[in-house]
């Protein structure tokens, strides 16, 4: 169910309520039990790093290969909008917004700080520190995190959302990126579950970005 009138038009009450309750519960637990939360997240991150790194590397590479094939195929010229529509922004403006709002702070700071940190502290993928091997591993990770593989992940989501919303007129919601596969099932509980998972994925993604930003600001203030 989606509200179609009033100030909350377009809001799904069930998805919103469940997402808010789960987020408040998680955030409250993190505030009340910071040590336990830190240990829990650290164990989960370590487990994923050691046992599923192949999945992330393979998935990102698959996305990149798929997008390259898509770009050079007949679908590469498909307009992400109606046939009569013209782009609202030019390429220069679009790229400026992309870097300024999407990746600016990361590329300016962390694309340099990350390989230096890996060189001096090591990584889960190599025990080498401060030598040529450590530098090679550090740069490979930096290219993976900030190179074409990372952009491919963003592009997959952006293309799916844009295609369904602006070409086929579906609501701008993650559930409708799976409409070609699930059909009208996305309007039921399956779609609600997809949106709730998307909310949590966004929450942790934003928390990571904001957390790194807070570390930067805190380090700068301490230095001053």
mmCIF file of C-alpha atoms in Angstrom:
data_model
loop_
_atom_site.group_PDB
_atom_site.id
_atom_site.type_symbol
_atom_site.label_atom_id
_atom_site.label_comp_id
_atom_site.label_asym_id
_atom_site.label_seq_id
_atom_site.Cartn_x
_atom_site.Cartn_y
_atom_site.Cartn_z
ATOM 1 C CA UNK A 1 0.000 0.000 0.000
ATOM 2 C CA UNK A 2 1.291 3.443 -0.987
ATOM 3 C CA UNK A 3 -0.249 6.754 0.059
ATOM 4 C CA UNK A 4 -1.514 8.743 -2.941
ATOM 5 C CA UNK A 5 -2.467 12.037 -1.275
ATOM 6 C CA UNK A 6 -1.392 14.383 1.495
ATOM 7 C CA UNK A 7 2.126 15.393 2.591
ATOM 8 C CA UNK A 8 3.271 11.744 2.675
ATOM 9 C CA UNK A 9 2.178 10.977 -0.890
ATOM 10 C CA UNK A 10 4.257 8.165 -2.389
ATOM 11 C CA UNK A 11 5.221 6.732 1.014
ATOM 12 C CA UNK A 12 4.673 3.061 1.783
ATOM 13 C CA UNK A 13 3.566 3.044 5.456
ATOM 14 C CA UNK A 14 4.467 -0.610 6.070
ATOM 15 C CA UNK A 15 7.990 -0.340 4.631
ATOM 16 C CA UNK A 16 8.545 2.960 6.427
ATOM 17 C CA UNK A 17 7.289 1.719 9.797
ATOM 18 C CA UNK A 18 9.215 -1.564 9.741
ATOM 19 C CA UNK A 19 12.399 0.170 8.546
ATOM 20 C CA UNK A 20 12.159 2.857 11.232
ATOM 21 C CA UNK A 21 11.506 0.331 14.013
ATOM 22 C CA UNK A 22 14.430 -1.872 12.956
ATOM 23 C CA UNK A 23 16.773 1.095 12.532
ATOM 24 C CA UNK A 24 15.850 2.602 15.900
ATOM 25 C CA UNK A 25 16.330 -0.807 17.537
ATOM 26 C CA UNK A 26 19.766 -1.269 15.957
ATOM 27 C CA UNK A 27 20.933 2.286 16.688
ATOM 28 C CA UNK A 28 19.681 2.061 20.278
ATOM 29 C CA UNK A 29 21.544 -1.208 20.782
ATOM 30 C CA UNK A 30 24.709 0.364 19.348
ATOM 31 C CA UNK A 31 24.410 3.371 21.695
ATOM 32 C CA UNK A 32 23.619 1.310 24.792
ATOM 33 C CA UNK A 33 26.140 -1.456 24.101
ATOM 34 C CA UNK A 34 28.942 0.070 22.005
ATOM 35 C CA UNK A 35 31.544 -2.546 22.889
ATOM 36 C CA UNK A 36 29.304 -5.486 22.070
ATOM 37 C CA UNK A 37 28.207 -3.807 18.835
ATOM 38 C CA UNK A 38 31.815 -3.157 17.828
ATOM 39 C CA UNK A 39 32.795 -6.778 18.451
ATOM 40 C CA UNK A 40 29.743 -8.085 16.586
ATOM 41 C CA UNK A 41 30.357 -5.903 13.535
ATOM 42 C CA UNK A 42 34.080 -6.640 13.574
ATOM 43 C CA UNK A 43 33.472 -10.408 13.639
ATOM 44 C CA UNK A 44 30.991 -10.112 10.797
ATOM 45 C CA UNK A 45 33.353 -7.980 8.740
ATOM 46 C CA UNK A 46 36.244 -10.360 9.349
ATOM 47 C CA UNK A 47 34.146 -13.367 8.357
ATOM 48 C CA UNK A 48 32.968 -11.714 5.147
ATOM 49 C CA UNK A 49 36.488 -10.497 4.309
ATOM 50 C CA UNK A 50 38.091 -13.910 4.623
ATOM 51 C CA UNK A 51 35.355 -16.118 3.179
ATOM 52 C CA UNK A 52 33.517 -13.962 0.652
ATOM 53 C CA UNK A 53 36.149 -11.642 -0.797
ATOM 54 C CA UNK A 54 36.061 -13.763 -3.987
ATOM 55 C CA UNK A 55 32.350 -13.001 -4.315
ATOM 56 C CA UNK A 56 32.827 -9.213 -4.197
ATOM 57 C CA UNK A 57 35.767 -9.263 -6.593
ATOM 58 C CA UNK A 58 33.967 -11.571 -9.028
ATOM 59 C CA UNK A 59 30.700 -9.655 -8.816
ATOM 60 C CA UNK A 60 32.342 -6.290 -9.468
ATOM 61 C CA UNK A 61 34.294 -7.742 -12.393
ATOM 62 C CA UNK A 62 31.104 -9.281 -13.804
ATOM 63 C CA UNK A 63 29.321 -5.935 -13.553
ATOM 64 C CA UNK A 64 32.148 -4.211 -15.410
ATOM 65 C CA UNK A 65 32.215 -6.807 -18.199
ATOM 66 C CA UNK A 66 28.425 -6.663 -18.506
ATOM 67 C CA UNK A 67 28.404 -2.867 -18.730
ATOM 68 C CA UNK A 68 31.150 -2.798 -21.346
ATOM 69 C CA UNK A 69 29.217 -5.334 -23.410
ATOM 70 C CA UNK A 70 26.031 -3.308 -22.917
ATOM 71 C CA UNK A 71 27.716 -0.057 -23.950
ATOM 72 C CA UNK A 72 28.989 -1.487 -27.238
ATOM 73 C CA UNK A 73 25.808 -3.392 -28.041
ATOM 74 C CA UNK A 74 22.649 -2.091 -29.682
ATOM 75 C CA UNK A 75 21.268 -1.316 -26.214
ATOM 76 C CA UNK A 76 24.043 1.172 -25.536
ATOM 77 C CA UNK A 77 22.105 3.887 -27.339
ATOM 78 C CA UNK A 78 18.824 3.211 -25.518
ATOM 79 C CA UNK A 79 17.532 6.448 -24.017
ATOM 80 C CA UNK A 80 16.835 6.335 -20.269
ATOM 81 C CA UNK A 81 13.656 8.307 -20.763
ATOM 82 C CA UNK A 82 10.931 8.774 -23.331
ATOM 83 C CA UNK A 83 11.942 9.013 -26.963
ATOM 84 C CA UNK A 84 10.921 12.684 -27.264
ATOM 85 C CA UNK A 85 12.699 13.834 -24.093
ATOM 86 C CA UNK A 86 15.964 15.761 -24.078
ATOM 87 C CA UNK A 87 18.641 15.512 -21.353
ATOM 88 C CA UNK A 88 18.126 18.018 -18.549
ATOM 89 C CA UNK A 89 21.888 18.461 -18.060
ATOM 90 C CA UNK A 90 24.859 18.425 -20.393
ATOM 91 C CA UNK A 91 27.789 16.036 -20.011
ATOM 92 C CA UNK A 92 30.047 18.577 -18.285
ATOM 93 C CA UNK A 93 27.385 19.518 -15.711
ATOM 94 C CA UNK A 94 26.471 15.885 -15.154
ATOM 95 C CA UNK A 95 30.069 14.810 -14.537
ATOM 96 C CA UNK A 96 30.623 17.828 -12.262
ATOM 97 C CA UNK A 97 27.644 16.837 -10.111
ATOM 98 C CA UNK A 98 28.721 13.202 -10.149
ATOM 99 C CA UNK A 99 32.184 13.916 -8.777
ATOM 100 C CA UNK A 100 31.173 16.728 -6.424
ATOM 101 C CA UNK A 101 28.242 14.978 -4.774
ATOM 102 C CA UNK A 102 28.974 11.325 -5.324
ATOM 103 C CA UNK A 103 32.685 10.592 -5.145
ATOM 104 C CA UNK A 104 34.464 13.884 -4.543
ATOM 105 C CA UNK A 105 35.476 13.558 -0.911
ATOM 106 C CA UNK A 106 36.385 9.901 -1.325
ATOM 107 C CA UNK A 107 38.601 10.350 -4.369
ATOM 108 C CA UNK A 108 40.288 13.473 -3.007
ATOM 109 C CA UNK A 109 41.221 11.945 0.343
ATOM 110 C CA UNK A 110 40.733 8.207 0.665
ATOM 111 C CA UNK A 111 42.055 7.209 -2.745
ATOM 112 C CA UNK A 112 45.426 8.457 -1.491
ATOM 113 C CA UNK A 113 45.093 7.686 2.213
ATOM 114 C CA UNK A 114 43.883 4.115 1.691
ATOM 115 C CA UNK A 115 46.907 2.700 -0.183
ATOM 116 C CA UNK A 116 49.265 4.489 2.219
ATOM 117 C CA UNK A 117 47.402 2.930 5.152
ATOM 118 C CA UNK A 118 47.566 -0.527 3.545
ATOM 119 C CA UNK A 119 51.268 -0.084 2.792
ATOM 120 C CA UNK A 120 52.104 0.779 6.393
ATOM 121 C CA UNK A 121 49.639 -1.483 8.233
ATOM 122 C CA UNK A 122 49.113 -4.422 5.876
ATOM 123 C CA UNK A 123 45.877 -5.952 4.597
ATOM 124 C CA UNK A 124 43.851 -9.131 5.200
ATOM 125 C CA UNK A 125 45.167 -10.393 1.854
ATOM 126 C CA UNK A 126 48.894 -10.128 2.568
ATOM 127 C CA UNK A 127 51.172 -10.102 5.606
ATOM 128 C CA UNK A 128 53.687 -7.820 3.848
ATOM 129 C CA UNK A 129 54.223 -4.369 5.372
ATOM 130 C CA UNK A 130 56.325 -1.466 4.135
ATOM 131 C CA UNK A 131 57.926 -3.210 1.154
ATOM 132 C CA UNK A 132 57.374 -3.725 -2.561
ATOM 133 C CA UNK A 133 54.894 -6.564 -2.118
ATOM 134 C CA UNK A 134 52.859 -4.476 0.319
ATOM 135 C CA UNK A 135 52.852 -1.592 -2.169
ATOM 136 C CA UNK A 136 51.577 -3.866 -4.958
ATOM 137 C CA UNK A 137 48.748 -5.224 -2.800
ATOM 138 C CA UNK A 138 47.879 -1.729 -1.572
ATOM 139 C CA UNK A 139 47.595 -0.379 -5.105
ATOM 140 C CA UNK A 140 45.536 -3.362 -6.285
ATOM 141 C CA UNK A 141 43.040 -2.722 -3.492
ATOM 142 C CA UNK A 142 42.995 1.009 -4.263
ATOM 143 C CA UNK A 143 42.281 0.360 -7.938
ATOM 144 C CA UNK A 144 39.519 -2.068 -6.978
ATOM 145 C CA UNK A 145 37.902 0.383 -4.531
ATOM 146 C CA UNK A 146 38.264 3.537 -6.626
ATOM 147 C CA UNK A 147 38.651 2.329 -10.203
ATOM 148 C CA UNK A 148 36.281 1.074 -12.866
ATOM 149 C CA UNK A 149 35.086 -1.874 -10.757
ATOM 150 C CA UNK A 150 33.638 0.445 -8.128
ATOM 151 C CA UNK A 151 31.950 2.628 -10.728
ATOM 152 C CA UNK A 152 30.438 -0.461 -12.321
ATOM 153 C CA UNK A 153 28.567 -1.223 -9.080
ATOM 154 C CA UNK A 154 27.067 2.271 -9.031
ATOM 155 C CA UNK A 155 26.203 2.087 -12.734
ATOM 156 C CA UNK A 156 24.285 -1.181 -12.417
ATOM 157 C CA UNK A 157 21.962 0.257 -9.765
ATOM 158 C CA UNK A 158 21.632 3.616 -11.539
ATOM 159 C CA UNK A 159 20.805 2.045 -14.893
ATOM 160 C CA UNK A 160 18.197 -0.279 -13.400
ATOM 161 C CA UNK A 161 16.492 2.555 -11.497
ATOM 162 C CA UNK A 162 16.615 4.982 -14.413
ATOM 163 C CA UNK A 163 15.344 2.449 -16.932
ATOM 164 C CA UNK A 164 12.333 1.409 -14.890
ATOM 165 C CA UNK A 165 11.467 4.891 -13.615
ATOM 166 C CA UNK A 166 12.076 7.125 -16.634
ATOM 167 C CA UNK A 167 11.611 4.686 -19.504
ATOM 168 C CA UNK A 168 8.784 2.506 -18.197
ATOM 169 C CA UNK A 169 7.169 4.890 -15.710
ATOM 170 C CA UNK A 170 7.514 2.760 -12.583
ATOM 171 C CA UNK A 171 7.946 4.342 -9.122
ATOM 172 C CA UNK A 172 11.527 5.213 -8.226
ATOM 173 C CA UNK A 173 11.995 2.303 -5.827
ATOM 174 C CA UNK A 174 14.510 -0.532 -5.651
ATOM 175 C CA UNK A 175 11.752 -3.146 -5.798
ATOM 176 C CA UNK A 176 10.875 -2.121 -9.358
ATOM 177 C CA UNK A 177 14.389 -2.841 -10.622
ATOM 178 C CA UNK A 178 13.331 -6.491 -10.270
ATOM 179 C CA UNK A 179 9.992 -5.974 -12.012
ATOM 180 C CA UNK A 180 11.148 -7.670 -15.260
ATOM 181 C CA UNK A 181 11.931 -10.792 -13.192
ATOM 182 C CA UNK A 182 9.225 -10.824 -10.521
ATOM 183 C CA UNK A 183 6.420 -9.021 -12.324
ATOM 184 C CA UNK A 184 3.486 -7.884 -10.176
ATOM 185 C CA UNK A 185 4.917 -9.751 -7.186
ATOM 186 C CA UNK A 186 6.971 -6.633 -6.450
ATOM 187 C CA UNK A 187 3.739 -4.971 -5.316
ATOM 188 C CA UNK A 188 3.311 -7.513 -2.503
ATOM 189 C CA UNK A 189 5.314 -8.666 0.490
ATOM 190 C CA UNK A 190 8.305 -9.581 -1.664
ATOM 191 C CA UNK A 191 8.565 -5.980 -2.827
ATOM 192 C CA UNK A 192 8.217 -4.706 0.733
ATOM 193 C CA UNK A 193 11.035 -6.995 1.843
ATOM 194 C CA UNK A 194 13.253 -5.799 -1.018
ATOM 195 C CA UNK A 195 12.691 -2.155 -0.070
ATOM 196 C CA UNK A 196 13.366 -2.812 3.626
ATOM 197 C CA UNK A 197 16.649 -4.545 2.762
ATOM 198 C CA UNK A 198 17.497 -1.595 0.495
ATOM 199 C CA UNK A 199 16.853 0.835 3.351
ATOM 200 C CA UNK A 200 19.261 -1.087 5.581
ATOM 201 C CA UNK A 201 21.889 -1.303 2.858
ATOM 202 C CA UNK A 202 21.620 2.465 2.385
ATOM 203 C CA UNK A 203 21.797 3.032 6.149
ATOM 204 C CA UNK A 204 25.052 1.107 6.520
ATOM 205 C CA UNK A 205 26.482 2.673 3.383
ATOM 206 C CA UNK A 206 25.751 6.201 4.602
ATOM 207 C CA UNK A 207 26.973 5.320 8.101
ATOM 208 C CA UNK A 208 30.300 4.213 6.622
ATOM 209 C CA UNK A 209 30.697 7.388 4.554
ATOM 210 C CA UNK A 210 29.660 9.677 7.405
ATOM 211 C CA UNK A 211 31.812 7.734 9.865
ATOM 212 C CA UNK A 212 34.897 8.169 7.698
ATOM 213 C CA UNK A 213 34.027 11.847 7.274
ATOM 214 C CA UNK A 214 33.712 12.299 11.042
ATOM 215 C CA UNK A 215 37.121 10.653 11.492
ATOM 216 C CA UNK A 216 38.607 13.155 9.049
ATOM 217 C CA UNK A 217 37.040 16.123 10.812
ATOM 218 C CA UNK A 218 38.061 14.802 14.238
ATOM 219 C CA UNK A 219 41.653 14.249 13.116
ATOM 220 C CA UNK A 220 41.814 17.762 11.691
ATOM 221 C CA UNK A 221 40.392 19.332 14.854
ATOM 222 C CA UNK A 222 42.828 17.355 17.023
ATOM 223 C CA UNK A 223 45.718 18.518 14.858
ATOM 224 C CA UNK A 224 44.595 22.133 15.157
#
